C-alpha positions as semicolon CSV with decimal commas, in nm:
position;residue;x (nm);y (nm);z (nm)
1;M;-0,034;-0,005;-0,008
2;L;0,106;0,356;-0,073
3;S;0,130;0,657;0,139
4;T;0,218;0,971;-0,078
5;P;0,190;1,291;0,142
6;L;0,015;1,600;-0,082
7;I;-0,089;1,843;0,168
8;H;-0,358;2,126;-0,002
9;S;-0,667;2,287;0,183
10;S;-1,004;2,232;0,068
11;G;-1,316;2,336;0,265
12;Y;-1,552;2,149;0,487
13;I;-1,857;2,086;0,301
14;D;-2,148;2,342;0,519
15;N;-2,562;2,290;0,488
16;R;-2,641;2,472;0,257
17;E;-2,480;2,214;0,008
18;A;-2,673;1,935;0,190
19;S;-2,941;1,930;-0,059
20;Q;-2,702;1,880;-0,410
21;C;-2,493;1,595;-0,204
22;I;-2,856;1,401;-0,101
23;E;-2,877;1,361;-0,483
24;M;-2,539;1,204;-0,522
25;A;-2,661;0,948;-0,243
26;S;-2,440;0,603;-0,277
27;I;-2,347;0,737;-0,646
28;P;-1,973;0,836;-0,668
29;E;-1,813;0,988;-0,955
30;I;-1,548;0,671;-1,015
31;Q;-1,611;0,274;-0,888
32;I;-1,298;0,192;-0,746
33;P;-1,248;-0,183;-0,825
34;L;-1,247;-0,428;-0,512
35;S;-1,000;-0,703;-0,425
36;V;-1,083;-0,993;-0,136
37;L;-0,850;-0,970;0,112
38;G;-0,693;-1,294;0,180
39;S;-0,574;-1,484;0,476
40;T;-0,730;-1,328;0,774
41;A;-1,092;-1,384;0,539
42;N;-1,002;-1,759;0,526
43;A;-0,995;-1,780;0,919
44;S;-1,354;-1,631;0,895
45;T;-1,684;-1,766;0,770
46;H;-1,734;-1,397;0,561
47;S;-1,480;-1,331;0,303
48;T;-1,357;-0,892;0,295
49;S;-1,300;-0,711;0,014
50;I;-1,095;-0,408;0,004
51;P;-1,061;-0,119;-0,255
52;Q;-0,742;-0,120;-0,437
53;L;-0,751;0,219;-0,388
54;G;-0,784;0,398;-0,028
55;Y;-0,717;0,728;0,121
56;G;-0,441;0,833;0,350
57;T;-0,574;1,045;0,661
58;A;-0,142;1,092;0,773
59;S;-0,085;1,511;0,776
60;W;0,256;1,644;0,897
61;P;0,221;1,804;1,132
62;F;0,005;1,520;1,317
63;G;-0,360;1,701;1,447
64;E;-0,338;2,004;1,262
65;S;-0,579;2,103;0,989
66;E;-0,910;1,910;1,115
67;E;-1,133;2,101;0,910
68;T;-0,915;2,096;0,627
69;M;-0,912;1,734;0,675
70;K;-1,270;1,634;0,734
71;G;-1,343;1,830;0,427
72;S;-1,122;1,614;0,171
73;I;-1,204;1,266;0,349
74;L;-1,633;1,448;0,213
75;T;-1,478;1,495;-0,102
76;A;-1,296;1,188;-0,133
77;I;-1,665;0,998;-0,077
78;K;-1,813;1,224;-0,262
79;L;-1,553;1,121;-0,571
80;G;-1,576;0,762;-0,507
81;Y;-1,349;0,672;-0,241
82;R;-1,447;0,426;-0,002
83;H;-1,125;0,278;0,179
84;F;-0,979;0,491;0,431
85;D;-0,686;0,447;0,603
86;A;-0,589;0,594;0,904
87;A;-0,365;0,535;1,228
88;S;-0,403;0,648;1,633
89;V;-0,018;0,867;1,594
90;Y;-0,172;1,046;1,303
91;Q;-0,434;1,185;1,519
92;S;-0,689;1,121;1,252
93;E;-0,924;0,908;1,370
94;Q;-1,188;1,156;1,555
95;C;-1,181;1,352;1,242
96;L;-1,196;1,122;0,989
97;G;-1,516;0,963;1,242
98;E;-1,665;1,289;1,301
99;A;-1,635;1,321;0,871
100;I;-1,780;1,005;0,859
101;S;-2,122;1,089;1,039
102;R;-2,141;1,399;0,807
103;A;-2,130;1,192;0,462
104;L;-2,421;0,972;0,684
105;E;-2,586;1,298;0,800
106;L;-2,592;1,475;0,354
107;G;-2,676;1,100;0,224
108;L;-2,326;1,030;0,061
109;I;-2,331;0,727;0,147
110;E;-2,642;0,517;0,304
111;S;-2,451;0,298;0,569
112;R;-2,111;0,262;0,731
113;G;-2,078;-0,068;0,527
114;E;-1,985;0,160;0,243
115;L;-1,671;0,175;0,375
116;F;-1,339;0,024;0,469
117;V;-1,209;0,198;0,707
118;T;-0,834;0,106;0,867
119;S;-0,642;0,194;1,161
120;K;-0,331;0,147;1,348
121;L;-0,192;0,055;1,687
122;W;0,089;0,287;1,778
123;C;0,422;0,171;1,920
124;S;0,372;0,267;2,286
125;D;0,054;0,055;2,284
126;V;0,209;-0,292;2,137
127;H;0,222;-0,492;2,427
128;P;-0,012;-0,736;2,473
129;H;-0,232;-0,588;2,820
130;R;-0,209;-0,301;2,540
131;V;-0,347;-0,404;2,233
132;L;-0,708;-0,456;2,316
133;P;-0,817;-0,135;2,512
134;A;-0,580;0,062;2,188
135;L;-0,847;-0,088;1,992
136;Q;-1,157;0,040;2,190
137;D;-1,026;0,375;2,168
138;T;-0,977;0,391;1,867
139;L;-1,297;0,260;1,791
140;Q;-1,488;0,537;2,004
141;K;-1,285;0,818;1,832
142;L;-1,416;0,696;1,542
143;G;-1,749;0,627;1,638
144;L;-1,729;0,311;1,515
145;E;-1,856;-0,062;1,624
146;Y;-1,548;-0,208;1,432
147;L;-1,270;-0,163;1,219
148;D;-1,235;-0,342;0,898
149;L;-0,904;-0,332;0,885
150;Y;-0,632;-0,353;1,217
151;L;-0,239;-0,296;1,176
152;I;0,064;-0,351;1,408
153;H;0,262;0,042;1,295
154;F;0,572;-0,078;1,307
155;P;0,765;-0,425;1,459
156;V;0,855;-0,218;1,802
157;S;0,738;-0,148;2,149
158;K;0,804;0,138;2,369
159;K;0,773;0,245;2,697
160;P;0,359;0,271;2,689
161;A;0,273;0,639;2,734
162;G;-0,006;0,819;2,810
163;S;-0,047;1,023;2,451
164;Y;0,090;0,948;2,139
165;V;0,444;1,160;2,088
166;V;0,711;1,158;1,734
167;P;0,972;1,169;1,701
168;I;0,976;0,869;1,966
169;N;1,255;0,905;2,288
170;Q;1,470;0,651;2,185
171;S;1,564;0,527;2,520
172;D;1,217;0,402;2,539
173;L;1,218;0,164;2,239
174;L;1,200;-0,196;2,328
175;P;1,171;-0,554;2,195
176;M;0,887;-0,653;2,055
177;D;0,694;-0,940;2,200
178;F;0,586;-1,091;1,876
179;K;0,373;-1,424;2,021
180;S;0,157;-1,225;2,301
181;V;0,126;-0,900;2,086
182;W;-0,028;-1,085;1,775
183;E;-0,196;-1,357;2,007
184;A;-0,383;-0,999;2,108
185;M;-0,460;-0,885;1,780
186;E;-0,619;-1,205;1,679
187;E;-0,787;-1,230;2,019
188;C;-0,987;-0,870;1,839
189;H;-1,067;-1,028;1,576
190;K;-1,240;-1,286;1,757
191;L;-1,446;-1,057;1,971
192;G;-1,494;-0,847;1,660
193;L;-1,409;-0,523;1,671
194;T;-1,217;-0,583;1,342
195;K;-1,246;-0,796;1,031
196;N;-0,891;-0,825;0,947
197;I;-0,576;-0,746;1,118
198;G;-0,239;-0,705;1,005
199;V;0,067;-0,559;0,969
200;S;0,302;-0,221;0,844
201;N;0,645;-0,200;0,795
202;F;0,719;-0,534;0,856
203;S;1,044;-0,686;0,713
204;V;1,027;-1,013;0,563
205;K;1,225;-1,192;0,900
206;T;1,016;-0,950;1,113
207;L;0,766;-1,121;0,968
208;Q;0,845;-1,512;0,930
209;Q;0,881;-1,459;1,332
210;L;0,522;-1,381;1,390
211;L;0,398;-1,590;1,131
212;L;0,604;-1,848;1,340
213;T;0,346;-1,836;1,619
214;A;-0,003;-1,697;1,446
215;K;-0,292;-1,904;1,469
216;I;-0,435;-1,598;1,199
217;P;-0,193;-1,492;0,962
218;P;-0,166;-1,163;0,904
219;A;-0,460;-1,041;0,585
220;V;-0,278;-0,700;0,459
221;I;0,075;-0,620;0,467
222;Q;0,146;-0,287;0,434
223;V;0,422;-0,099;0,261
224;S;0,539;0,253;0,046
225;V;0,571;0,155;-0,322
226;C;0,508;0,347;-0,706
227;L;0,092;0,409;-0,848
228;R;-0,052;0,298;-1,130
229;W;0,285;0,008;-1,148
230;V;0,120;-0,143;-0,820
231;Y;-0,267;-0,117;-0,908
232;E;-0,186;-0,384;-1,161
233;Q;-0,033;-0,577;-0,992
234;G;-0,282;-0,706;-0,825
235;V;-0,226;-0,435;-0,482
236;S;-0,454;-0,230;-0,255
237;V;-0,274;0,135;-0,291
238;L;-0,316;0,439;-0,052
239;V;-0,291;0,807;-0,166
240;K;-0,335;1,097;0,017
241;S;-0,410;1,476;-0,084
242;F;-0,621;1,724;-0,048
243;N;-0,699;1,907;-0,302
244;E;-0,952;1,854;-0,519
245;E;-0,817;1,765;-0,850
246;R;-0,532;1,558;-0,727
247;M;-0,778;1,338;-0,597
248;R;-0,911;1,328;-0,907
249;E;-0,586;1,235;-1,126
250;N;-0,531;0,968;-0,824
251;L;-0,869;0,779;-0,934
252;D;-0,744;0,783;-1,293
253;I;-0,544;0,515;-1,247
254;F;-0,862;0,327;-1,374
255;S;-0,902;0,484;-1,691
256;W;-0,549;0,351;-1,918
257;K;-0,299;0,087;-1,900
258;L;0,117;0,081;-1,884
259;S;0,235;-0,062;-2,177
260;S;0,427;-0,350;-2,168
261;E;0,787;-0,156;-2,202
262;E;0,697;0,082;-1,928
263;S;0,603;-0,166;-1,693
264;Q;0,950;-0,296;-1,762
265;K;1,176;-0,053;-1,714
266;I;0,943;-0,010;-1,364
267;D;1,032;-0,346;-1,261
268;Q;1,396;-0,235;-1,282
269;I;1,405;0,055;-1,072
270;P;1,583;-0,034;-0,820
271;Q;1,393;-0,050;-0,507
272;Q;1,483;0,161;-0,147
273;K;1,273;0,236;0,145
274;A;1,105;0,615;0,062
275;Y;1,087;0,584;0,520
276;R;1,420;0,483;0,693
277;G;1,279;0,470;1,052
278;L;1,566;0,623;1,193
279;E;1,398;0,677;1,516
280;F;1,391;0,294;1,580
281;V;1,726;0,248;1,574
282;S;1,958;0,279;1,919
283;D;2,217;0,150;2,048
284;G;2,013;0,048;2,371
285;G;1,713;-0,055;2,145
286;P;1,645;-0,381;1,990
287;F;1,761;-0,253;1,624
288;K;2,104;-0,109;1,649
289;S;2,090;-0,027;1,257
290;V;1,884;0,086;0,995
291;E;1,965;-0,255;0,833
292;E;1,898;-0,460;1,093
293;L;1,525;-0,271;1,127
294;W;1,463;-0,392;0,773
295;D;1,683;-0,706;0,720
296;G;1,899;-0,488;0,483
297;E;1,561;-0,472;0,220
298;I;1,648;-0,100;0,190
């Protein structure tokens, strides 16, 4: 999945636009293709479809531009976006929840079930006893009864804290208890609080470590990659912009295809991490170097 931060201001839909919005209820400008999630769906009685293009809500500095974010999410719903990616550390869950509530009021969507909502467990909550309370807090902020997907944000724990502060103090970094933390994620799934569970920013080695004891394999592994090419690989992609024109441009990937020559050229581009995660590297922490954090996959 891809998150491309392109920040621009956008207005919030007000009551004067309500009648126009209601006329557009459940008729998005573009229908985004769906794909079926794998492993978690196989562990339950019902499969889950994920839109192949989603809308990211990370905006730096985290927690600012709340009204602009609400307006951009409403615009995204109007244009046809149905997958929204949040995280506790982004401080975007409250905004997303309020925007979803407003979209329902305006008739932009008929029910919450039309949306695919993702959020992520931050490092300070990557402890077995904190996973369930963290998810419950996320749901309370979103005003939802369940998530469609809950991810472990990074394969790192830090000392528990009352707030989500970045950058991380490197002296607070702790090794992750993969077995117990994933068991807590599996319990959240069993309780029906999230339809699917997965991971983000895991290397092959850390993923293999998790899989050694996992009863429910991750349904999603979220990483950073490139737009139309990724879509053609059958991968769900996340984009982010507060600018309506750019939001439309991102939806335009479904109306054309890369040539075989273009795809081959992109295949040959050396891959590297857009985000290196330097704050997770410390002489006293679980990862002593960037190479160790990503197992050389940088």
